[in-house]
XYZ file of C-alpha atoms in Angstrom:
721
model
C -58.403 -36.477 -41.017
C -55.217 -37.177 -39.255
C -54.660 -40.745 -38.274
C -54.070 -39.850 -34.743
C -57.394 -38.056 -34.346
C -59.176 -41.054 -36.497
C -57.911 -42.953 -33.354
C -59.290 -40.869 -30.819
C -62.622 -40.816 -32.367
C -62.852 -44.283 -32.979
C -61.928 -44.947 -29.497
C -64.991 -43.098 -28.501
C -67.378 -45.410 -30.230
C -65.537 -49.073 -29.054
C -64.465 -50.261 -25.562
C -60.896 -50.668 -24.852
C -60.530 -54.277 -23.305
C -58.286 -54.616 -20.850
C -56.907 -58.180 -19.587
C -56.552 -58.209 -15.696
C -54.450 -61.275 -14.460
C -55.024 -62.490 -10.973
C -52.852 -65.418 -9.400
C -55.932 -67.999 -10.080
C -58.437 -66.311 -12.263
C -58.209 -64.510 -15.786
C -61.037 -61.949 -15.854
C -61.735 -59.289 -18.582
C -63.049 -55.290 -17.759
C -63.968 -52.709 -20.340
C -62.859 -49.548 -19.782
C -64.122 -46.588 -22.214
C -62.416 -43.657 -23.107
C -64.630 -41.350 -21.579
C -63.879 -43.328 -18.418
C -60.314 -42.013 -18.396
C -59.167 -39.340 -16.182
C -58.677 -36.085 -17.545
C -54.803 -36.081 -16.921
C -54.556 -38.992 -19.134
C -56.795 -37.860 -21.830
C -54.850 -34.541 -21.806
C -51.478 -36.093 -22.352
C -53.331 -38.301 -25.314
C -54.261 -34.905 -26.973
C -50.771 -33.295 -26.346
C -49.971 -35.833 -29.608
C -52.887 -34.247 -31.899
C -51.761 -31.711 -34.389
C -53.495 -28.226 -33.063
C -55.554 -27.662 -36.356
C -57.139 -31.122 -35.962
C -57.473 -30.884 -32.289
C -59.744 -27.571 -32.487
C -61.622 -28.331 -35.735
C -62.066 -32.247 -35.357
C -61.435 -33.705 -31.930
C -63.170 -31.019 -30.219
C -66.496 -31.506 -32.013
C -66.393 -35.117 -30.950
C -68.135 -34.472 -27.562
C -68.519 -31.765 -24.584
C -65.831 -33.365 -22.626
C -63.318 -33.376 -25.381
C -64.511 -29.889 -26.462
C -63.707 -28.749 -22.884
C -60.095 -30.650 -22.715
C -59.507 -29.684 -26.218
C -59.302 -25.597 -24.985
C -57.391 -26.645 -21.861
C -54.744 -23.943 -21.473
C -51.883 -26.580 -21.383
C -52.692 -27.392 -24.876
C -53.253 -24.174 -26.332
C -50.610 -21.709 -24.506
C -47.764 -22.835 -26.855
C -48.601 -23.692 -30.180
C -46.251 -25.261 -32.811
C -47.754 -25.140 -36.519
C -44.187 -25.699 -38.303
C -44.769 -29.634 -38.689
C -48.274 -29.346 -39.868
C -47.557 -29.868 -43.442
C -51.151 -30.531 -44.597
C -52.605 -27.481 -43.018
C -53.423 -25.285 -46.163
C -54.061 -21.420 -45.520
C -57.891 -21.888 -45.046
C -57.142 -24.031 -42.445
C -54.566 -22.422 -40.815
C -56.650 -19.111 -40.765
C -59.549 -20.892 -39.329
C -57.056 -22.388 -36.698
C -55.599 -19.017 -35.692
C -59.517 -17.593 -35.115
C -59.967 -20.155 -32.687
C -56.744 -19.731 -31.040
C -56.559 -16.023 -30.866
C -57.618 -15.884 -27.207
C -55.624 -18.419 -25.934
C -52.185 -18.842 -27.481
C -49.101 -16.972 -25.952
C -46.324 -18.696 -27.965
C -46.816 -19.464 -31.446
C -44.210 -21.116 -33.964
C -44.752 -20.958 -37.278
C -41.080 -21.908 -38.210
C -40.434 -22.901 -42.014
C -44.372 -22.428 -42.862
C -43.314 -21.339 -46.159
C -46.305 -22.496 -47.897
C -48.308 -19.747 -46.104
C -49.477 -16.505 -47.991
C -49.134 -13.063 -46.820
C -52.804 -12.915 -45.930
C -52.797 -15.935 -43.748
C -49.662 -14.188 -42.075
C -51.577 -11.197 -41.263
C -54.254 -13.241 -39.371
C -51.428 -13.677 -36.863
C -52.751 -10.011 -35.887
C -55.738 -11.541 -34.196
C -53.608 -13.348 -31.359
C -53.197 -10.283 -29.229
C -51.687 -11.990 -26.260
C -49.090 -13.555 -28.260
C -45.511 -12.654 -26.349
C -43.381 -15.525 -28.320
C -43.646 -15.510 -32.411
C -41.495 -17.455 -34.839
C -41.995 -16.612 -38.218
C -38.358 -17.906 -39.609
C -38.828 -19.296 -43.366
C -42.062 -17.456 -43.581
C -43.006 -14.989 -46.816
C -43.169 -12.180 -44.599
C -42.900 -8.729 -46.108
C -41.691 -5.649 -44.444
C -45.349 -4.111 -44.584
C -46.614 -7.460 -43.146
C -44.416 -7.431 -40.345
C -45.358 -3.965 -39.423
C -48.656 -4.590 -39.061
C -48.124 -7.512 -37.201
C -45.864 -5.713 -34.733
C -48.320 -2.992 -34.647
C -51.242 -5.310 -33.336
C -48.885 -7.556 -30.850
C -48.118 -5.055 -28.270
C -47.401 -7.610 -25.714
C -44.714 -9.544 -27.986
C -41.346 -10.180 -25.988
C -39.840 -12.564 -28.300
C -39.454 -12.414 -32.227
C -37.794 -14.740 -34.791
C -37.704 -13.609 -38.482
C -35.954 -13.613 -41.535
C -34.300 -10.532 -43.303
C -34.304 -10.986 -46.843
C -32.832 -8.573 -49.609
C -36.384 -7.043 -49.861
C -36.365 -5.857 -46.316
C -36.705 -2.138 -45.430
C -36.834 -1.081 -41.848
C -38.034 2.087 -43.175
C -41.496 0.712 -43.666
C -41.907 0.069 -40.076
C -44.437 2.041 -38.514
C -44.020 4.020 -35.211
C -46.177 1.606 -33.314
C -44.195 -1.269 -34.676
C -41.389 0.115 -33.641
C -42.538 0.682 -30.380
C -43.199 -2.811 -30.062
C -39.805 -3.443 -31.072
C -38.528 -1.079 -28.080
C -40.170 -3.660 -25.666
C -38.552 -6.819 -27.201
C -36.570 -8.983 -24.883
C -35.390 -11.631 -27.191
C -34.711 -11.569 -31.095
C -33.343 -14.056 -33.607
C -32.560 -12.960 -37.075
C -31.729 -15.176 -40.067
C -29.801 -12.548 -42.656
C -29.915 -13.262 -46.299
C -28.715 -10.017 -46.940
C -26.092 -7.175 -45.292
C -28.521 -5.471 -42.818
C -29.110 -4.599 -39.282
C -32.594 -5.715 -39.157
C -34.523 -4.714 -36.254
C -31.672 -4.761 -33.640
C -31.165 -0.981 -33.605
C -34.947 -0.765 -32.640
C -34.514 -2.927 -29.811
C -33.348 -0.947 -26.737
C -34.393 -3.415 -24.209
C -32.824 -6.544 -25.933
C -31.598 -9.057 -23.348
C -30.933 -12.088 -25.670
C -29.721 -11.659 -29.569
C -29.297 -14.957 -31.922
C -28.106 -14.403 -35.283
C -27.787 -16.795 -38.580
C -25.775 -15.368 -41.273
C -26.424 -17.061 -44.446
C -25.347 -14.571 -46.870
C -23.597 -15.628 -50.121
C -20.318 -14.083 -51.318
C -21.869 -14.129 -54.744
C -25.697 -13.371 -55.913
C -27.223 -15.624 -58.418
C -26.487 -13.130 -61.153
C -22.604 -13.505 -60.300
C -22.500 -10.081 -58.841
C -20.180 -9.737 -55.702
C -21.904 -8.881 -52.292
C -20.291 -6.502 -49.634
C -21.035 -4.657 -46.568
C -19.731 -1.283 -47.385
C -23.424 0.350 -47.467
C -23.568 -0.634 -43.594
C -20.732 1.283 -42.763
C -22.190 4.752 -42.902
C -25.872 3.629 -41.099
C -26.411 5.708 -38.324
C -28.622 3.621 -36.389
C -26.182 0.718 -35.147
C -26.855 -1.806 -32.231
C -25.895 -0.469 -28.770
C -26.899 -3.821 -26.553
C -27.148 -1.763 -23.260
C -29.354 -4.585 -21.636
C -27.750 -7.387 -23.495
C -27.564 -10.813 -21.530
C -26.876 -13.276 -24.412
C -25.364 -12.980 -27.641
C -25.567 -15.813 -30.275
C -24.008 -16.184 -34.179
C -23.835 -18.965 -36.214
C -22.354 -18.108 -39.649
C -22.426 -20.167 -42.881
C -19.313 -20.141 -45.257
C -18.203 -17.153 -46.628
C -16.433 -13.645 -46.350
C -19.565 -11.493 -46.571
C -20.780 -13.076 -43.244
C -17.663 -12.554 -41.236
C -17.570 -9.027 -42.265
C -21.388 -8.428 -41.449
C -20.459 -10.403 -38.174
C -17.618 -7.753 -37.239
C -20.049 -4.817 -37.825
C -22.407 -6.154 -35.231
C -19.875 -6.460 -32.953
C -18.236 -3.116 -33.527
C -19.956 -1.682 -30.567
C -18.316 -4.164 -28.310
C -14.806 -2.467 -29.071
C -16.315 0.617 -27.206
C -18.710 -0.779 -24.499
C -19.366 -4.145 -23.382
C -22.916 -4.774 -21.780
C -22.471 -5.054 -18.108
C -25.080 -7.958 -18.211
C -23.517 -10.247 -20.917
C -22.856 -13.637 -19.276
C -23.339 -15.761 -22.738
C -21.427 -15.282 -25.939
C -21.316 -18.093 -28.604
C -19.686 -17.552 -32.085
C -19.267 -20.092 -34.774
C -17.357 -19.410 -37.474
C -16.554 -22.248 -40.213
C -13.432 -22.628 -42.237
C -9.951 -22.958 -40.637
C -9.291 -18.951 -40.893
C -11.740 -17.071 -39.194
C -11.248 -13.168 -39.297
C -9.850 -11.900 -36.275
C -11.441 -9.515 -33.726
C -9.012 -7.215 -31.712
C -11.761 -6.727 -28.949
C -11.856 -10.253 -27.900
C -9.299 -10.045 -25.235
C -11.046 -7.033 -23.551
C -14.425 -9.163 -23.898
C -12.691 -12.239 -22.203
C -11.464 -9.802 -19.298
C -14.927 -8.281 -18.954
C -16.566 -11.850 -18.838
C -13.672 -12.724 -15.804
C -14.321 -10.030 -13.613
C -18.184 -10.445 -13.406
C -18.220 -13.842 -12.472
C -21.480 -15.061 -13.802
C -20.390 -16.347 -17.003
C -22.769 -19.046 -18.414
C -21.648 -19.958 -21.805
C -18.760 -19.163 -24.134
C -17.300 -20.295 -27.377
C -15.101 -17.970 -29.598
C -13.402 -18.846 -32.976
C -9.776 -20.178 -32.425
C -8.068 -16.777 -33.619
C -10.100 -14.526 -30.851
C -8.362 -15.919 -27.727
C -4.800 -16.816 -26.548
C -4.474 -18.672 -23.409
C -4.114 -15.739 -20.978
C -7.197 -14.131 -22.032
C -9.053 -17.646 -21.935
C -7.444 -17.941 -18.094
C -9.206 -14.358 -17.351
C -12.474 -15.499 -18.962
C -12.765 -18.492 -16.745
C -11.513 -17.617 -13.357
C -14.086 -17.000 -10.929
C -16.722 -18.657 -13.080
C -19.115 -21.388 -12.906
C -20.071 -21.869 -16.731
C -22.413 -24.274 -17.902
C -21.538 -24.607 -21.696
C -18.188 -24.129 -23.145
C -16.889 -24.691 -26.660
C -13.196 -24.650 -27.771
C -13.594 -26.484 -31.417
C -10.378 -26.447 -33.292
C -8.534 -24.437 -30.945
C -5.393 -26.188 -30.078
C -3.527 -23.321 -28.560
C -5.900 -23.448 -25.848
C -5.643 -26.846 -25.161
C -3.514 -26.865 -22.142
C -5.158 -23.960 -20.507
C -8.623 -25.354 -21.104
C -7.453 -28.730 -18.591
C -5.623 -26.477 -16.273
C -8.760 -24.285 -15.660
C -10.929 -27.108 -15.240
C -8.812 -29.047 -12.971
C -6.990 -26.867 -10.990
C -9.191 -24.450 -9.538
C -9.237 -21.967 -12.745
C -13.335 -21.939 -12.439
C -15.381 -21.594 -9.538
C -17.533 -24.791 -9.890
C -16.418 -26.886 -12.606
C -19.668 -29.514 -11.465
C -21.797 -27.092 -13.324
C -20.580 -27.754 -16.767
C -23.320 -29.525 -18.586
C -21.865 -29.290 -22.110
C -18.379 -29.341 -23.386
C -16.805 -28.894 -26.836
C -13.053 -29.996 -27.043
C -13.790 -30.821 -31.020
C -10.162 -30.576 -32.525
C -8.530 -29.205 -29.546
C -5.577 -31.295 -29.955
C -5.937 -31.109 -33.770
C -2.397 -31.214 -35.780
C -2.657 -31.427 -39.513
C -1.370 -34.931 -40.228
C -0.778 -37.815 -38.152
C 2.615 -38.388 -39.275
C 3.198 -35.259 -37.678
C 1.660 -35.623 -34.143
C 3.704 -36.646 -31.153
C 2.217 -37.942 -28.000
C 1.707 -34.800 -26.565
C -0.743 -34.147 -29.152
C -3.312 -36.773 -28.481
C -5.539 -37.334 -25.763
C -4.500 -38.579 -22.286
C -6.757 -41.142 -20.759
C -5.693 -40.059 -17.044
C -6.680 -36.377 -18.194
C -10.000 -37.174 -18.998
C -10.768 -39.179 -15.927
C -9.690 -36.130 -14.010
C -12.238 -34.015 -16.202
C -14.697 -36.441 -15.440
C -14.148 -36.278 -11.758
C -14.285 -32.538 -11.786
C -17.114 -32.118 -14.050
C -19.198 -34.906 -13.031
C -22.609 -33.529 -14.479
C -21.303 -33.281 -17.985
C -24.232 -34.468 -20.361
C -22.890 -33.505 -23.790
C -19.290 -34.234 -24.781
C -17.398 -33.487 -28.207
C -14.083 -35.048 -29.096
C -14.271 -34.891 -32.663
C -11.365 -34.428 -34.818
C -9.184 -35.303 -31.566
C -6.978 -38.280 -31.611
C -6.341 -41.341 -28.926
C -3.795 -44.163 -29.791
C -4.154 -46.920 -27.103
C -0.775 -48.740 -26.799
C -1.338 -52.488 -25.328
C 1.204 -54.979 -25.198
C 0.136 -58.671 -24.927
C 0.600 -60.184 -22.084
C 1.002 -56.922 -20.140
C -0.957 -54.760 -18.224
C -1.416 -51.691 -20.407
C -2.574 -48.321 -19.677
C -5.857 -47.169 -18.771
C -8.025 -46.816 -22.031
C -9.619 -43.644 -23.041
C -13.040 -44.971 -23.126
C -12.630 -46.334 -19.509
C -12.188 -42.774 -18.363
C -15.093 -41.548 -20.633
C -17.117 -44.417 -18.675
C -16.783 -42.251 -15.485
C -19.403 -39.584 -17.268
C -22.011 -40.942 -15.526
C -24.812 -38.704 -17.000
C -23.764 -38.394 -20.518
C -26.678 -38.000 -22.785
C -24.664 -37.288 -26.197
C -21.164 -38.337 -27.102
C -18.851 -37.539 -30.147
C -15.733 -39.714 -30.571
C -12.744 -40.279 -33.189
C -12.824 -43.645 -34.481
C -9.480 -44.263 -32.972
C -10.549 -43.783 -29.401
C -12.220 -47.092 -29.482
C -9.375 -49.071 -30.851
C -7.573 -51.255 -28.501
C -4.271 -50.683 -30.108
C -2.753 -51.488 -33.325
C -0.774 -54.552 -32.173
C -3.965 -56.661 -31.497
C -5.252 -55.498 -35.050
C -2.025 -57.046 -36.670
C -2.096 -59.993 -34.462
C -5.911 -60.573 -35.256
C -5.417 -60.258 -38.959
C -2.073 -62.818 -38.713
C -4.157 -65.335 -36.561
C -7.335 -64.933 -38.310
C -9.667 -64.292 -35.166
C -12.983 -66.166 -34.610
C -15.152 -63.467 -36.208
C -13.995 -63.573 -39.875
C -17.450 -62.302 -40.832
C -17.060 -59.568 -38.641
C -14.086 -58.507 -40.408
C -15.134 -59.218 -43.949
C -12.350 -61.704 -44.859
C -14.378 -64.863 -45.085
C -15.008 -65.627 -48.904
C -18.410 -67.110 -49.032
C -19.103 -70.081 -51.557
C -20.229 -69.103 -54.763
C -23.118 -72.062 -55.186
C -26.188 -70.367 -56.123
C -27.702 -67.532 -54.378
C -26.399 -67.197 -50.829
C -28.631 -66.269 -47.946
C -27.636 -63.358 -45.728
C -27.174 -64.701 -42.399
C -25.315 -62.109 -40.017
C -25.114 -64.133 -37.026
C -23.879 -67.336 -38.850
C -20.346 -66.606 -37.136
C -19.418 -66.359 -33.751
C -18.445 -62.972 -32.089
C -15.098 -61.488 -31.849
C -13.078 -61.860 -28.796
C -14.354 -59.573 -26.068
C -10.775 -57.979 -25.437
C -11.001 -56.476 -28.990
C -13.508 -54.328 -27.963
C -12.663 -54.072 -23.990
C -12.299 -50.304 -24.198
C -15.763 -49.654 -25.920
C -17.349 -52.147 -23.471
C -15.928 -50.032 -20.542
C -17.688 -46.833 -22.145
C -20.811 -48.448 -22.703
C -20.905 -49.874 -19.172
C -20.403 -46.372 -17.522
C -22.648 -44.417 -19.931
C -26.139 -46.353 -19.908
C -28.231 -43.078 -20.202
C -26.165 -42.199 -23.572
C -29.115 -41.431 -26.442
C -26.693 -39.779 -28.941
C -23.380 -41.194 -30.212
C -21.714 -40.279 -33.192
C -18.174 -41.841 -34.350
C -16.244 -39.668 -37.155
C -13.272 -41.083 -38.999
C -10.423 -38.436 -39.350
C -10.618 -38.157 -43.187
C -14.214 -37.857 -43.464
C -15.495 -34.768 -45.202
C -19.025 -34.313 -46.724
C -19.489 -34.266 -50.438
C -22.405 -31.742 -50.007
C -21.373 -28.803 -52.351
C -21.724 -26.014 -50.112
C -20.147 -27.386 -46.925
C -17.021 -28.905 -48.740
C -14.612 -26.317 -48.781
C -14.059 -25.270 -45.189
C -14.565 -29.142 -44.198
C -11.969 -30.499 -46.347
C -9.541 -27.446 -45.192
C -9.511 -28.907 -41.601
C -9.352 -32.636 -41.988
C -6.474 -34.933 -42.546
C -6.483 -37.341 -45.780
C -8.619 -40.327 -45.161
C -6.297 -43.432 -43.958
C -3.646 -41.473 -42.031
C -4.625 -43.008 -38.605
C -3.949 -46.801 -38.338
C -5.897 -47.041 -34.974
C -8.891 -45.751 -36.531
C -8.852 -48.529 -39.413
C -9.159 -51.077 -37.163
C -12.634 -49.853 -35.969
C -15.204 -52.276 -37.355
C -18.125 -54.337 -37.491
C -17.445 -55.724 -34.046
C -17.335 -52.317 -32.291
C -20.803 -51.516 -34.156
C -22.358 -54.628 -32.648
C -21.069 -53.572 -29.164
C -23.424 -50.542 -29.488
C -26.261 -52.934 -28.978
C -25.910 -52.460 -25.260
C -26.659 -49.007 -25.088
C -30.515 -49.201 -24.147
C -31.429 -45.906 -24.828
C -29.991 -45.138 -27.937
C -31.988 -42.925 -30.257
C -29.676 -40.972 -32.540
C -26.564 -42.694 -34.056
C -23.905 -40.991 -36.444
C -21.097 -43.071 -38.281
C -19.005 -41.775 -40.887
C -15.646 -42.167 -42.183
C -14.648 -45.570 -40.729
C -12.764 -47.664 -43.642
C -12.763 -50.959 -41.323
C -16.568 -51.367 -41.598
C -16.571 -53.703 -44.242
C -19.518 -56.155 -44.121
C -21.787 -54.133 -42.028
C -22.679 -57.155 -39.679
C -22.576 -54.627 -36.855
C -25.471 -52.572 -38.087
C -27.493 -55.617 -38.337
C -26.876 -56.880 -34.732
C -27.109 -53.163 -33.426
C -30.352 -52.656 -35.011
C -31.781 -55.706 -33.686
C -31.425 -54.640 -30.020
C -31.886 -50.856 -30.341
C -35.448 -50.994 -31.429
C -36.082 -47.508 -30.561
C -33.263 -45.808 -32.883
C -35.086 -42.810 -34.266
C -31.778 -40.947 -36.330
C -29.322 -42.954 -38.197
C -26.658 -41.366 -40.229
C -24.217 -43.157 -42.004
C -21.366 -41.976 -44.685
C -18.329 -43.354 -46.591
C -18.270 -46.452 -44.595
C -15.649 -49.437 -45.674
C -14.173 -48.625 -49.049
C -14.885 -45.920 -51.281
C -14.601 -47.519 -54.672
C -17.670 -50.042 -53.751
C -20.049 -50.584 -51.315
C -19.600 -53.891 -49.624
C -22.267 -53.631 -47.007
C -25.161 -53.266 -49.093
C -26.830 -56.349 -47.829
C -26.104 -55.630 -44.112
C -27.976 -52.189 -44.730
C -30.773 -53.483 -46.500
C -31.483 -55.600 -43.414
C -30.652 -52.834 -40.953
C -33.407 -50.983 -42.610
C -35.984 -53.626 -42.030
C -35.127 -53.887 -38.289
C -35.484 -50.053 -37.966
C -39.306 -49.719 -37.815
C -39.334 -46.650 -35.664
C -36.579 -44.766 -37.518
C -37.794 -40.828 -38.357
C -34.347 -39.763 -40.019
C -31.979 -41.427 -42.262
C -28.802 -39.767 -43.912
C -26.915 -41.897 -46.282
C -23.648 -40.992 -47.851
C -21.645 -43.135 -50.181
C -19.789 -42.706 -53.372
C -21.362 -45.503 -55.123
C -25.063 -46.168 -53.724
C -27.279 -48.084 -55.658
C -31.033 -46.804 -54.746
C -32.481 -49.674 -56.485
C -36.008 -51.260 -55.711
C -34.434 -53.640 -53.233
C -32.965 -50.515 -51.342
C -36.500 -48.791 -51.152
C -38.468 -52.157 -50.525
C -36.262 -52.214 -47.260
C -36.545 -48.544 -46.944
C -40.369 -49.042 -46.698
C -40.291 -50.912 -43.314
C -39.463 -47.661 -41.947
C -43.104 -46.728 -41.768
C -42.125 -43.651 -39.315
C -39.825 -42.241 -41.666
C -40.069 -38.438 -42.033
C -36.780 -37.163 -43.350
C -34.331 -38.667 -46.117
C -31.101 -37.722 -47.505
C -29.114 -39.551 -50.204
C -25.633 -38.273 -51.000
C -23.887 -40.383 -53.979
C -22.246 -38.007 -56.987
C -21.532 -41.249 -58.619
C -24.847 -43.450 -57.476
C -27.943 -44.338 -59.078
C -31.660 -44.453 -58.394
C -34.664 -46.400 -59.640
C -37.518 -43.584 -60.368
C -40.209 -46.344 -60.097
C -38.923 -47.432 -56.720
C -38.784 -44.459 -55.375
C -42.516 -43.392 -56.312
C -43.402 -46.585 -54.703
C -41.408 -45.553 -51.797
C -43.224 -42.519 -51.621
C -46.711 -43.893 -51.705
C -45.870 -46.379 -49.027
C -44.352 -44.050 -46.568
C -47.003 -41.334 -46.156
C -45.107 -39.471 -43.418
C -42.268 -38.666 -45.323
C -41.993 -34.764 -45.519
C -38.305 -34.281 -46.864
C -36.335 -36.052 -49.132
C -32.943 -34.868 -50.546
C -31.310 -37.121 -52.977
C -27.942 -35.735 -54.256
C -27.375 -38.655 -56.927
C -25.496 -39.003 -60.446
C -29.085 -38.803 -62.480
C -29.499 -36.613 -65.265
C -31.839 -33.424 -65.605
C -34.565 -35.305 -67.656
C -34.446 -37.879 -65.341
C -35.260 -35.933 -62.269
C -37.600 -33.564 -63.953
C -39.390 -36.889 -65.000
C -39.407 -38.300 -61.516
C -40.357 -34.934 -60.215
C -43.547 -34.534 -62.219
C -44.664 -37.949 -62.025
C -44.425 -37.779 -58.090
C -46.304 -34.441 -58.458
C -49.120 -35.946 -60.325
C -49.654 -38.755 -58.385
C -49.896 -36.498 -55.016
C -52.479 -34.407 -56.766
C -54.569 -37.113 -57.354
C -54.220 -38.308 -53.792
C -54.239 -34.989 -51.765
C -55.885 -32.856 -54.434
C -55.039 -29.155 -53.567
C -52.692 -30.338 -50.629
C -49.858 -30.953 -53.110
C -46.426 -31.708 -51.508
C -43.426 -29.608 -52.378
C -40.997 -31.081 -54.807
C -37.643 -30.290 -56.148
C -35.258 -32.432 -58.460
C -32.260 -31.499 -60.057
C -29.315 -33.786 -60.953
C -27.835 -33.670 -57.723
C -30.936 -32.428 -55.752
C -34.250 -33.858 -55.588
C -36.424 -32.794 -52.482
C -39.759 -33.271 -51.431
C -41.669 -31.543 -48.693
C -44.976 -29.863 -48.850
C -46.978 -27.140 -50.680
C -44.553 -26.033 -53.050
C -43.038 -26.854 -56.377
C -39.742 -25.670 -58.422
C -37.337 -27.142 -60.653
C -33.775 -25.668 -60.394
C -29.799 -27.136 -60.795
C -28.694 -25.082 -57.603
C -28.656 -26.680 -54.452
C -30.257 -23.729 -52.428
C -31.582 -26.351 -49.812
C -28.577 -28.402 -49.257
C -27.704 -27.382 -45.922
C -31.139 -28.414 -44.456
C -30.840 -32.057 -45.239
C -30.013 -33.470 -42.169
C -26.470 -33.111 -40.006
C -23.615 -32.152 -41.891
C -21.217 -34.554 -39.709
């Protein structure tokens, strides 16, 4: 029985003691769970997995039975994270849900059998269904669509075995009424798009490899002759995200071929994301931009950099009040973007919620970058005033070099301008944006500023084993992080913060080629090198910080700022650290271990460092993160301790995903895999977890076992920075 369920059941048998304090006396009153209002109980039950809710909690008493079947709990059901729910339990749950559920999410429930998925046909009132990642055959999909006549939203995978000819007439009739479709494509195909005549929202994920596992090249020539092509007559939203590869780009252009002839008159969202420096050209992009500008109801726009010129962008934005704009790696559009936002190029800039300017002023190397190629603090201040309701801002792969002369009033810092975005929830910055100027860095280096420990310059005496004391030295002078302090003071609602160095590129094999093609060499920006532990320590003043990403920061030497940060940000849920300090050694190990012991609420950890030593001490500290669910370690030259890994997995029972790209041998990985599987079989009997181990890839989740040297799941391990 789930721990949450056990707590509820035990609570029905015992009394909740509540201390009521008066000015003069201290008395206590006993309140039973049955005395709580229905509203409070419903809030508690929302945190119980639906399988346990219906099979366990509902049988405790009549009151809980009535509440467990409340429509607020069963209308929208998500089974995608119930990793211990096997086929039998899911079938039983679906039987109980049949007359209640309207939205059903089984995303990534890959362990469920085809016979279990066919039981979804019981839920005839379902209007929204997500079976992405499930083992769904064409015949099974046909049976489901034939039964779910009320279906209006569908998400599924198009795999090599998919055959639209196997869909029955009833299934095609159900598809013709769909309003929303999300397809993840693993093979060149239109999927079911040609059958969806009333489609309003289309979301496509292209994940096709250029070469099959047998080494045969993949092409899209077979699609050219198909007569059943998409028409998008009623389409309002179009979204496409591509994995690296030429096949994906070719297939996307086939999906967009109809736009060259006719652009849907109701289209108001158009988002296309293509990785790599040279996306394929689409000739119809200017016509699309002109059409979007003429209608005046554009909500969101993202196009690859080769698809738009400044004039086309101007036509697309004028007269509109967009909520989401993305111009990632579009340096040619830089002047026009700010002109449209600041000089009346959009009808109402205050409607903007999300703005992605990643790489918009990107020039290949810092040595070739002029002042005109950098972010201007005054310009961002004007953007903050015009776009006053922005909640998400991305400035990654840009540069800002603050000049500050001692004794003189320098220019306004970029961080002070960003502090004017009072509603920011997430912010991504280049490392150099936090620097107060290279002059101050050099002065600090010469004069040996008070906090030598933060700079990693103090040499500790070698007398026995030294105790690690991060607070043993006074903090840096406040003016070294004055720019960052102004940002923090103005953005107290910030929940997600990402700081990326200019030379960072992840070592994940699949992502490496296109990321390395768009970043400059590490260490080219002197301003970024000055961002270190003092800046990390200053982040402790963000009370709502939940997600933190730090990558490519050579100035972080000892990691003492991480310790101070973790002590104050006790609700940190997601932490991603990559290539901090020197790449030849890992100098912040002690600080990392203490940081992990402080992050008791941490749910996701991604750690990438060339020479990571995942030994017993590391996993001992990691075991303090009792809420940890996802772990990703990337270290091609790193080592790991198999026995410590096993102990960690036993202690942290909530871990459902573990990727380890380490430098171990195939024998060591397979041995660890077998040992973990044997232990889990003893603990969970038939509910064994999913294990995946290879020299650079160890993965544990639920209900599936395989061994391979490939890296097929590497895109799933946390954010790829």
